[in-house]
């Protein structure tokens, strides 16, 4: 369910871009992000870096289209969104708080979160999502600047990149647990 909630705004944005204006698509995606944030708050969970960053990105691009220039193409809008999400993801790594860590802390036991490799695992998983976002950005740029490429090329790249990131997110924690196991209770650092 967590991955569904994380991806819902982006799925809605991509789907709505096929049937309505970019401004409406961006507004709906921002509202879904706000709904996910409200859902997290209602359940006593933390406000997520990715959620807030996504609201800012969708709102900023939507505001630009509304108040500055309404003429960018669908692909240009997707590029702007992808670039904004890439910035949010990469910034979370640079500031030392990979965005996946917030989700992981709500999913695992406190003992697992204290393990030495927990933060490293979250850097790798956030890196996978950052790479997926970069691939989506490159795919949309390619569609924009290589007119011979069909529009579905960008969609195919986005679908493949997101699915690869989802699969890695599910696989890697299980791999680490199988490879390293749970350390003895005394081996965990006390903080």
JSON list of C-alpha atoms in Angstrom, two decimals:
[
{"chain": "A", "resi": 1, "resn": "UNK", "atom": "CA", "xyz": [0.00, 0.00, 0.00]},
{"chain": "A", "resi": 2, "resn": "UNK", "atom": "CA", "xyz": [2.88, 2.38, 0.75]},
{"chain": "A", "resi": 3, "resn": "UNK", "atom": "CA", "xyz": [4.29, 2.18, -2.77]},
{"chain": "A", "resi": 4, "resn": "UNK", "atom": "CA", "xyz": [0.79, 2.76, -4.17]},
{"chain": "A", "resi": 5, "resn": "UNK", "atom": "CA", "xyz": [0.42, 5.92, -2.06]},
{"chain": "A", "resi": 6, "resn": "UNK", "atom": "CA", "xyz": [3.86, 7.14, -3.08]},
{"chain": "A", "resi": 7, "resn": "UNK", "atom": "CA", "xyz": [3.21, 6.60, -6.79]},
{"chain": "A", "resi": 8, "resn": "UNK", "atom": "CA", "xyz": [-0.47, 7.68, -6.88]},
{"chain": "A", "resi": 9, "resn": "UNK", "atom": "CA", "xyz": [0.20, 11.39, -7.60]},
{"chain": "A", "resi": 10, "resn": "UNK", "atom": "CA", "xyz": [2.61, 10.56, -10.43]},
{"chain": "A", "resi": 11, "resn": "UNK", "atom": "CA", "xyz": [0.29, 7.97, -11.94]},
{"chain": "A", "resi": 12, "resn": "UNK", "atom": "CA", "xyz": [-2.61, 10.42, -11.79]},
{"chain": "A", "resi": 13, "resn": "UNK", "atom": "CA", "xyz": [-0.46, 13.14, -13.33]},
{"chain": "A", "resi": 14, "resn": "UNK", "atom": "CA", "xyz": [0.71, 10.91, -16.21]},
{"chain": "A", "resi": 15, "resn": "UNK", "atom": "CA", "xyz": [-2.80, 9.58, -16.88]},
{"chain": "A", "resi": 16, "resn": "UNK", "atom": "CA", "xyz": [-4.47, 12.99, -16.72]},
{"chain": "A", "resi": 17, "resn": "UNK", "atom": "CA", "xyz": [-1.86, 14.46, -19.07]},
{"chain": "A", "resi": 18, "resn": "UNK", "atom": "CA", "xyz": [-3.30, 12.14, -21.73]},
{"chain": "A", "resi": 19, "resn": "UNK", "atom": "CA", "xyz": [-6.87, 13.44, -21.38]},
{"chain": "A", "resi": 20, "resn": "UNK", "atom": "CA", "xyz": [-6.81, 16.98, -19.96]},
{"chain": "A", "resi": 21, "resn": "UNK", "atom": "CA", "xyz": [-4.67, 20.09, -19.69]},
{"chain": "A", "resi": 22, "resn": "UNK", "atom": "CA", "xyz": [-1.30, 20.16, -17.97]},
{"chain": "A", "resi": 23, "resn": "UNK", "atom": "CA", "xyz": [-2.58, 22.67, -15.41]},
{"chain": "A", "resi": 24, "resn": "UNK", "atom": "CA", "xyz": [-5.49, 20.43, -14.37]},
{"chain": "A", "resi": 25, "resn": "UNK", "atom": "CA", "xyz": [-3.15, 17.42, -14.27]},
{"chain": "A", "resi": 26, "resn": "UNK", "atom": "CA", "xyz": [-0.67, 19.25, -12.06]},
{"chain": "A", "resi": 27, "resn": "UNK", "atom": "CA", "xyz": [-3.40, 20.55, -9.75]},
{"chain": "A", "resi": 28, "resn": "UNK", "atom": "CA", "xyz": [-4.87, 17.07, -9.31]},
{"chain": "A", "resi": 29, "resn": "UNK", "atom": "CA", "xyz": [-1.44, 15.58, -8.64]},
{"chain": "A", "resi": 30, "resn": "UNK", "atom": "CA", "xyz": [-0.70, 18.27, -6.03]},
{"chain": "A", "resi": 31, "resn": "UNK", "atom": "CA", "xyz": [-4.06, 17.63, -4.37]},
{"chain": "A", "resi": 32, "resn": "UNK", "atom": "CA", "xyz": [-3.40, 13.89, -4.27]},
{"chain": "A", "resi": 33, "resn": "UNK", "atom": "CA", "xyz": [0.00, 14.60, -2.68]},
{"chain": "A", "resi": 34, "resn": "UNK", "atom": "CA", "xyz": [-1.71, 16.75, -0.07]},
{"chain": "A", "resi": 35, "resn": "UNK", "atom": "CA", "xyz": [-4.23, 13.94, 0.52]},
{"chain": "A", "resi": 36, "resn": "UNK", "atom": "CA", "xyz": [-1.40, 11.44, 1.06]},
{"chain": "A", "resi": 37, "resn": "UNK", "atom": "CA", "xyz": [0.26, 13.86, 3.50]},
{"chain": "A", "resi": 38, "resn": "UNK", "atom": "CA", "xyz": [-3.06, 14.28, 5.37]},
{"chain": "A", "resi": 39, "resn": "UNK", "atom": "CA", "xyz": [-3.47, 10.48, 5.44]},
{"chain": "A", "resi": 40, "resn": "UNK", "atom": "CA", "xyz": [0.02, 10.12, 6.95]},
{"chain": "A", "resi": 41, "resn": "UNK", "atom": "CA", "xyz": [-0.71, 12.78, 9.57]},
{"chain": "A", "resi": 42, "resn": "UNK", "atom": "CA", "xyz": [-4.05, 11.17, 10.46]},
{"chain": "A", "resi": 43, "resn": "UNK", "atom": "CA", "xyz": [-2.27, 7.85, 11.00]},
{"chain": "A", "resi": 44, "resn": "UNK", "atom": "CA", "xyz": [0.41, 9.45, 13.18]},
{"chain": "A", "resi": 45, "resn": "UNK", "atom": "CA", "xyz": [3.15, 9.16, 10.59]},
{"chain": "A", "resi": 46, "resn": "UNK", "atom": "CA", "xyz": [5.79, 11.68, 9.65]},
{"chain": "A", "resi": 47, "resn": "UNK", "atom": "CA", "xyz": [5.47, 14.25, 6.89]},
{"chain": "A", "resi": 48, "resn": "UNK", "atom": "CA", "xyz": [7.65, 12.97, 4.06]},
{"chain": "A", "resi": 49, "resn": "UNK", "atom": "CA", "xyz": [10.35, 14.84, 2.16]},
{"chain": "A", "resi": 50, "resn": "UNK", "atom": "CA", "xyz": [9.13, 13.34, -1.11]},
{"chain": "A", "resi": 51, "resn": "UNK", "atom": "CA", "xyz": [5.50, 14.29, -0.43]},
{"chain": "A", "resi": 52, "resn": "UNK", "atom": "CA", "xyz": [6.26, 17.90, 0.40]},
{"chain": "A", "resi": 53, "resn": "UNK", "atom": "CA", "xyz": [8.78, 18.15, -2.44]},
{"chain": "A", "resi": 54, "resn": "UNK", "atom": "CA", "xyz": [6.22, 16.76, -4.88]},
{"chain": "A", "resi": 55, "resn": "UNK", "atom": "CA", "xyz": [3.58, 19.28, -3.79]},
{"chain": "A", "resi": 56, "resn": "UNK", "atom": "CA", "xyz": [6.12, 22.06, -4.32]},
{"chain": "A", "resi": 57, "resn": "UNK", "atom": "CA", "xyz": [7.12, 20.74, -7.77]},
{"chain": "A", "resi": 58, "resn": "UNK", "atom": "CA", "xyz": [3.55, 20.21, -9.02]},
{"chain": "A", "resi": 59, "resn": "UNK", "atom": "CA", "xyz": [2.45, 23.60, -7.63]},
{"chain": "A", "resi": 60, "resn": "UNK", "atom": "CA", "xyz": [5.49, 25.45, -9.02]},
{"chain": "A", "resi": 61, "resn": "UNK", "atom": "CA", "xyz": [5.10, 24.02, -12.53]},
{"chain": "A", "resi": 62, "resn": "UNK", "atom": "CA", "xyz": [1.33, 24.58, -12.41]},
{"chain": "A", "resi": 63, "resn": "UNK", "atom": "CA", "xyz": [1.82, 28.18, -11.23]},
{"chain": "A", "resi": 64, "resn": "UNK", "atom": "CA", "xyz": [4.30, 28.79, -14.03]},
{"chain": "A", "resi": 65, "resn": "UNK", "atom": "CA", "xyz": [1.78, 27.52, -16.58]},
{"chain": "A", "resi": 66, "resn": "UNK", "atom": "CA", "xyz": [-1.03, 29.58, -15.05]},
{"chain": "A", "resi": 67, "resn": "UNK", "atom": "CA", "xyz": [0.71, 32.89, -14.43]},
{"chain": "A", "resi": 68, "resn": "UNK", "atom": "CA", "xyz": [3.75, 33.03, -16.71]},
{"chain": "A", "resi": 69, "resn": "UNK", "atom": "CA", "xyz": [3.51, 30.91, -19.86]},
{"chain": "A", "resi": 70, "resn": "UNK", "atom": "CA", "xyz": [0.76, 28.45, -20.76]},
{"chain": "A", "resi": 71, "resn": "UNK", "atom": "CA", "xyz": [2.37, 27.35, -24.04]},
{"chain": "A", "resi": 72, "resn": "UNK", "atom": "CA", "xyz": [4.90, 24.61, -23.04]},
{"chain": "A", "resi": 73, "resn": "UNK", "atom": "CA", "xyz": [4.23, 21.25, -24.66]},
{"chain": "A", "resi": 74, "resn": "UNK", "atom": "CA", "xyz": [3.13, 18.17, -22.75]},
{"chain": "A", "resi": 75, "resn": "UNK", "atom": "CA", "xyz": [6.65, 16.77, -22.97]},
{"chain": "A", "resi": 76, "resn": "UNK", "atom": "CA", "xyz": [8.15, 20.04, -21.67]},
{"chain": "A", "resi": 77, "resn": "UNK", "atom": "CA", "xyz": [5.80, 19.89, -18.66]},
{"chain": "A", "resi": 78, "resn": "UNK", "atom": "CA", "xyz": [6.81, 16.28, -17.98]},
{"chain": "A", "resi": 79, "resn": "UNK", "atom": "CA", "xyz": [10.47, 17.27, -18.22]},
{"chain": "A", "resi": 80, "resn": "UNK", "atom": "CA", "xyz": [9.91, 20.07, -15.69]},
{"chain": "A", "resi": 81, "resn": "UNK", "atom": "CA", "xyz": [8.18, 17.67, -13.27]},
{"chain": "A", "resi": 82, "resn": "UNK", "atom": "CA", "xyz": [10.85, 14.99, -13.72]},
{"chain": "A", "resi": 83, "resn": "UNK", "atom": "CA", "xyz": [13.62, 17.56, -13.16]},
{"chain": "A", "resi": 84, "resn": "UNK", "atom": "CA", "xyz": [11.90, 18.84, -10.01]},
{"chain": "A", "resi": 85, "resn": "UNK", "atom": "CA", "xyz": [11.43, 15.34, -8.56]},
{"chain": "A", "resi": 86, "resn": "UNK", "atom": "CA", "xyz": [15.03, 14.48, -9.47]},
{"chain": "A", "resi": 87, "resn": "UNK", "atom": "CA", "xyz": [16.15, 17.57, -7.56]},
{"chain": "A", "resi": 88, "resn": "UNK", "atom": "CA", "xyz": [14.07, 16.57, -4.49]},
{"chain": "A", "resi": 89, "resn": "UNK", "atom": "CA", "xyz": [15.42, 13.02, -4.56]},
{"chain": "A", "resi": 90, "resn": "UNK", "atom": "CA", "xyz": [19.04, 14.04, -5.09]},
{"chain": "A", "resi": 91, "resn": "UNK", "atom": "CA", "xyz": [18.80, 16.79, -2.45]},
{"chain": "A", "resi": 92, "resn": "UNK", "atom": "CA", "xyz": [17.54, 14.25, 0.11]},
{"chain": "A", "resi": 93, "resn": "UNK", "atom": "CA", "xyz": [20.72, 12.25, -0.49]},
{"chain": "A", "resi": 94, "resn": "UNK", "atom": "CA", "xyz": [22.96, 15.33, -0.31]},
{"chain": "A", "resi": 95, "resn": "UNK", "atom": "CA", "xyz": [21.51, 16.52, 3.01]},
{"chain": "A", "resi": 96, "resn": "UNK", "atom": "CA", "xyz": [22.00, 13.08, 4.53]},
{"chain": "A", "resi": 97, "resn": "UNK", "atom": "CA", "xyz": [18.32, 12.10, 4.77]},
{"chain": "A", "resi": 98, "resn": "UNK", "atom": "CA", "xyz": [17.53, 9.77, 1.87]},
{"chain": "A", "resi": 99, "resn": "UNK", "atom": "CA", "xyz": [13.79, 10.09, 1.35]},
{"chain": "A", "resi": 100, "resn": "UNK", "atom": "CA", "xyz": [13.17, 6.33, 1.51]},
{"chain": "A", "resi": 101, "resn": "UNK", "atom": "CA", "xyz": [14.40, 6.23, 5.11]},
{"chain": "A", "resi": 102, "resn": "UNK", "atom": "CA", "xyz": [11.22, 7.92, 6.36]},
{"chain": "A", "resi": 103, "resn": "UNK", "atom": "CA", "xyz": [9.08, 5.22, 4.75]},
{"chain": "A", "resi": 104, "resn": "UNK", "atom": "CA", "xyz": [11.38, 2.44, 5.94]},
{"chain": "A", "resi": 105, "resn": "UNK", "atom": "CA", "xyz": [11.33, 3.64, 9.55]},
{"chain": "A", "resi": 106, "resn": "UNK", "atom": "CA", "xyz": [7.55, 3.26, 9.53]},
{"chain": "A", "resi": 107, "resn": "UNK", "atom": "CA", "xyz": [7.72, -0.24, 8.08]},
{"chain": "A", "resi": 108, "resn": "UNK", "atom": "CA", "xyz": [10.44, -1.99, 10.08]},
{"chain": "A", "resi": 109, "resn": "UNK", "atom": "CA", "xyz": [11.08, -2.83, 13.72]},
{"chain": "A", "resi": 110, "resn": "UNK", "atom": "CA", "xyz": [13.25, -0.48, 15.75]},
{"chain": "A", "resi": 111, "resn": "UNK", "atom": "CA", "xyz": [15.94, -3.17, 15.99]},
{"chain": "A", "resi": 112, "resn": "UNK", "atom": "CA", "xyz": [16.27, -3.34, 12.22]},
{"chain": "A", "resi": 113, "resn": "UNK", "atom": "CA", "xyz": [16.45, 0.44, 11.97]},
{"chain": "A", "resi": 114, "resn": "UNK", "atom": "CA", "xyz": [19.40, 0.40, 14.38]},
{"chain": "A", "resi": 115, "resn": "UNK", "atom": "CA", "xyz": [21.42, -2.00, 12.25]},
{"chain": "A", "resi": 116, "resn": "UNK", "atom": "CA", "xyz": [24.60, -0.56, 10.77]},
{"chain": "A", "resi": 117, "resn": "UNK", "atom": "CA", "xyz": [23.56, -1.22, 7.15]},
{"chain": "A", "resi": 118, "resn": "UNK", "atom": "CA", "xyz": [20.08, 0.29, 7.45]},
{"chain": "A", "resi": 119, "resn": "UNK", "atom": "CA", "xyz": [21.09, 3.81, 6.40]},
{"chain": "A", "resi": 120, "resn": "UNK", "atom": "CA", "xyz": [23.32, 2.46, 3.63]},
{"chain": "A", "resi": 121, "resn": "UNK", "atom": "CA", "xyz": [20.42, 0.38, 2.32]},
{"chain": "A", "resi": 122, "resn": "UNK", "atom": "CA", "xyz": [18.25, 3.49, 2.23]},
{"chain": "A", "resi": 123, "resn": "UNK", "atom": "CA", "xyz": [20.90, 5.45, 0.36]},
{"chain": "A", "resi": 124, "resn": "UNK", "atom": "CA", "xyz": [20.98, 2.66, -2.24]},
{"chain": "A", "resi": 125, "resn": "UNK", "atom": "CA", "xyz": [17.20, 2.47, -2.53]},
{"chain": "A", "resi": 126, "resn": "UNK", "atom": "CA", "xyz": [16.92, 6.26, -2.81]},
{"chain": "A", "resi": 127, "resn": "UNK", "atom": "CA", "xyz": [19.70, 6.08, -5.40]},
{"chain": "A", "resi": 128, "resn": "UNK", "atom": "CA", "xyz": [17.64, 3.56, -7.38]},
{"chain": "A", "resi": 129, "resn": "UNK", "atom": "CA", "xyz": [14.66, 5.93, -7.37]},
{"chain": "A", "resi": 130, "resn": "UNK", "atom": "CA", "xyz": [16.92, 8.85, -8.31]},
{"chain": "A", "resi": 131, "resn": "UNK", "atom": "CA", "xyz": [18.31, 6.83, -11.22]},
{"chain": "A", "resi": 132, "resn": "UNK", "atom": "CA", "xyz": [14.77, 5.90, -12.31]},
{"chain": "A", "resi": 133, "resn": "UNK", "atom": "CA", "xyz": [13.77, 9.57, -12.27]},
{"chain": "A", "resi": 134, "resn": "UNK", "atom": "CA", "xyz": [16.88, 10.47, -14.26]},
{"chain": "A", "resi": 135, "resn": "UNK", "atom": "CA", "xyz": [16.01, 7.81, -16.86]},
{"chain": "A", "resi": 136, "resn": "UNK", "atom": "CA", "xyz": [12.46, 9.18, -17.12]},
{"chain": "A", "resi": 137, "resn": "UNK", "atom": "CA", "xyz": [13.88, 12.68, -17.60]},
{"chain": "A", "resi": 138, "resn": "UNK", "atom": "CA", "xyz": [16.27, 11.45, -20.30]},
{"chain": "A", "resi": 139, "resn": "UNK", "atom": "CA", "xyz": [13.42, 9.58, -22.01]},
{"chain": "A", "resi": 140, "resn": "UNK", "atom": "CA", "xyz": [11.25, 12.69, -22.13]},
{"chain": "A", "resi": 141, "resn": "UNK", "atom": "CA", "xyz": [14.15, 14.84, -23.35]},
{"chain": "A", "resi": 142, "resn": "UNK", "atom": "CA", "xyz": [14.82, 12.29, -26.10]},
{"chain": "A", "resi": 143, "resn": "UNK", "atom": "CA", "xyz": [11.16, 12.40, -27.19]},
{"chain": "A", "resi": 144, "resn": "UNK", "atom": "CA", "xyz": [11.29, 16.21, -27.23]},
{"chain": "A", "resi": 145, "resn": "UNK", "atom": "CA", "xyz": [14.53, 16.55, -29.19]},
{"chain": "A", "resi": 146, "resn": "UNK", "atom": "CA", "xyz": [14.37, 13.49, -31.44]},
{"chain": "A", "resi": 147, "resn": "UNK", "atom": "CA", "xyz": [11.16, 13.96, -33.44]},
{"chain": "A", "resi": 148, "resn": "UNK", "atom": "CA", "xyz": [11.46, 10.52, -35.03]},
{"chain": "A", "resi": 149, "resn": "UNK", "atom": "CA", "xyz": [10.88, 8.85, -31.65]},
{"chain": "A", "resi": 150, "resn": "UNK", "atom": "CA", "xyz": [7.26, 7.94, -31.01]},
{"chain": "A", "resi": 151, "resn": "UNK", "atom": "CA", "xyz": [5.58, 9.48, -27.97]},
{"chain": "A", "resi": 152, "resn": "UNK", "atom": "CA", "xyz": [5.16, 6.08, -26.35]},
{"chain": "A", "resi": 153, "resn": "UNK", "atom": "CA", "xyz": [8.96, 5.80, -26.04]},
{"chain": "A", "resi": 154, "resn": "UNK", "atom": "CA", "xyz": [8.89, 8.16, -23.07]},
{"chain": "A", "resi": 155, "resn": "UNK", "atom": "CA", "xyz": [6.03, 6.20, -21.51]},
{"chain": "A", "resi": 156, "resn": "UNK", "atom": "CA", "xyz": [7.86, 2.92, -22.02]},
{"chain": "A", "resi": 157, "resn": "UNK", "atom": "CA", "xyz": [11.03, 4.27, -20.39]},
{"chain": "A", "resi": 158, "resn": "UNK", "atom": "CA", "xyz": [9.03, 5.71, -17.48]},
{"chain": "A", "resi": 159, "resn": "UNK", "atom": "CA", "xyz": [7.17, 2.44, -16.95]},
{"chain": "A", "resi": 160, "resn": "UNK", "atom": "CA", "xyz": [10.36, 0.36, -17.08]},
{"chain": "A", "resi": 161, "resn": "UNK", "atom": "CA", "xyz": [12.30, 2.72, -14.80]},
{"chain": "A", "resi": 162, "resn": "UNK", "atom": "CA", "xyz": [9.53, 2.89, -12.19]},
{"chain": "A", "resi": 163, "resn": "UNK", "atom": "CA", "xyz": [9.02, -0.87, -12.23]},
{"chain": "A", "resi": 164, "resn": "UNK", "atom": "CA", "xyz": [12.75, -1.46, -11.84]},
{"chain": "A", "resi": 165, "resn": "UNK", "atom": "CA", "xyz": [12.85, 0.92, -8.86]},
{"chain": "A", "resi": 166, "resn": "UNK", "atom": "CA", "xyz": [9.80, -0.78, -7.27]},
{"chain": "A", "resi": 167, "resn": "UNK", "atom": "CA", "xyz": [11.36, -4.22, -7.76]},
{"chain": "A", "resi": 168, "resn": "UNK", "atom": "CA", "xyz": [14.69, -3.06, -6.30]},
{"chain": "A", "resi": 169, "resn": "UNK", "atom": "CA", "xyz": [12.90, -1.47, -3.34]},
{"chain": "A", "resi": 170, "resn": "UNK", "atom": "CA", "xyz": [11.20, -4.78, -2.57]},
{"chain": "A", "resi": 171, "resn": "UNK", "atom": "CA", "xyz": [14.18, -7.02, -3.33]},
{"chain": "A", "resi": 172, "resn": "UNK", "atom": "CA", "xyz": [17.12, -5.23, -1.70]},
{"chain": "A", "resi": 173, "resn": "UNK", "atom": "CA", "xyz": [15.95, -5.34, 1.96]},
{"chain": "A", "resi": 174, "resn": "UNK", "atom": "CA", "xyz": [15.25, -9.07, 1.61]},
{"chain": "A", "resi": 175, "resn": "UNK", "atom": "CA", "xyz": [18.66, -9.59, 0.02]},
{"chain": "A", "resi": 176, "resn": "UNK", "atom": "CA", "xyz": [20.41, -7.76, 2.88]},
{"chain": "A", "resi": 177, "resn": "UNK", "atom": "CA", "xyz": [18.48, -9.73, 5.48]},
{"chain": "A", "resi": 178, "resn": "UNK", "atom": "CA", "xyz": [19.38, -13.02, 3.78]},
{"chain": "A", "resi": 179, "resn": "UNK", "atom": "CA", "xyz": [23.03, -12.07, 3.28]},
{"chain": "A", "resi": 180, "resn": "UNK", "atom": "CA", "xyz": [23.78, -10.46, 6.64]},
{"chain": "A", "resi": 181, "resn": "UNK", "atom": "CA", "xyz": [21.03, -11.80, 8.87]},
{"chain": "A", "resi": 182, "resn": "UNK", "atom": "CA", "xyz": [20.10, -10.12, 12.12]},
{"chain": "A", "resi": 183, "resn": "UNK", "atom": "CA", "xyz": [23.15, -9.28, 14.24]},
{"chain": "A", "resi": 184, "resn": "UNK", "atom": "CA", "xyz": [23.25, -10.33, 17.90]},
{"chain": "A", "resi": 185, "resn": "UNK", "atom": "CA", "xyz": [21.49, -7.90, 20.25]},
{"chain": "A", "resi": 186, "resn": "UNK", "atom": "CA", "xyz": [24.80, -6.72, 21.76]},
{"chain": "A", "resi": 187, "resn": "UNK", "atom": "CA", "xyz": [26.22, -5.88, 18.33]},
{"chain": "A", "resi": 188, "resn": "UNK", "atom": "CA", "xyz": [23.81, -3.01, 17.71]},
{"chain": "A", "resi": 189, "resn": "UNK", "atom": "CA", "xyz": [25.08, 0.44, 18.60]},
{"chain": "A", "resi": 190, "resn": "UNK", "atom": "CA", "xyz": [23.12, 2.08, 21.39]},
{"chain": "A", "resi": 191, "resn": "UNK", "atom": "CA", "xyz": [21.82, 5.55, 20.56]}
]
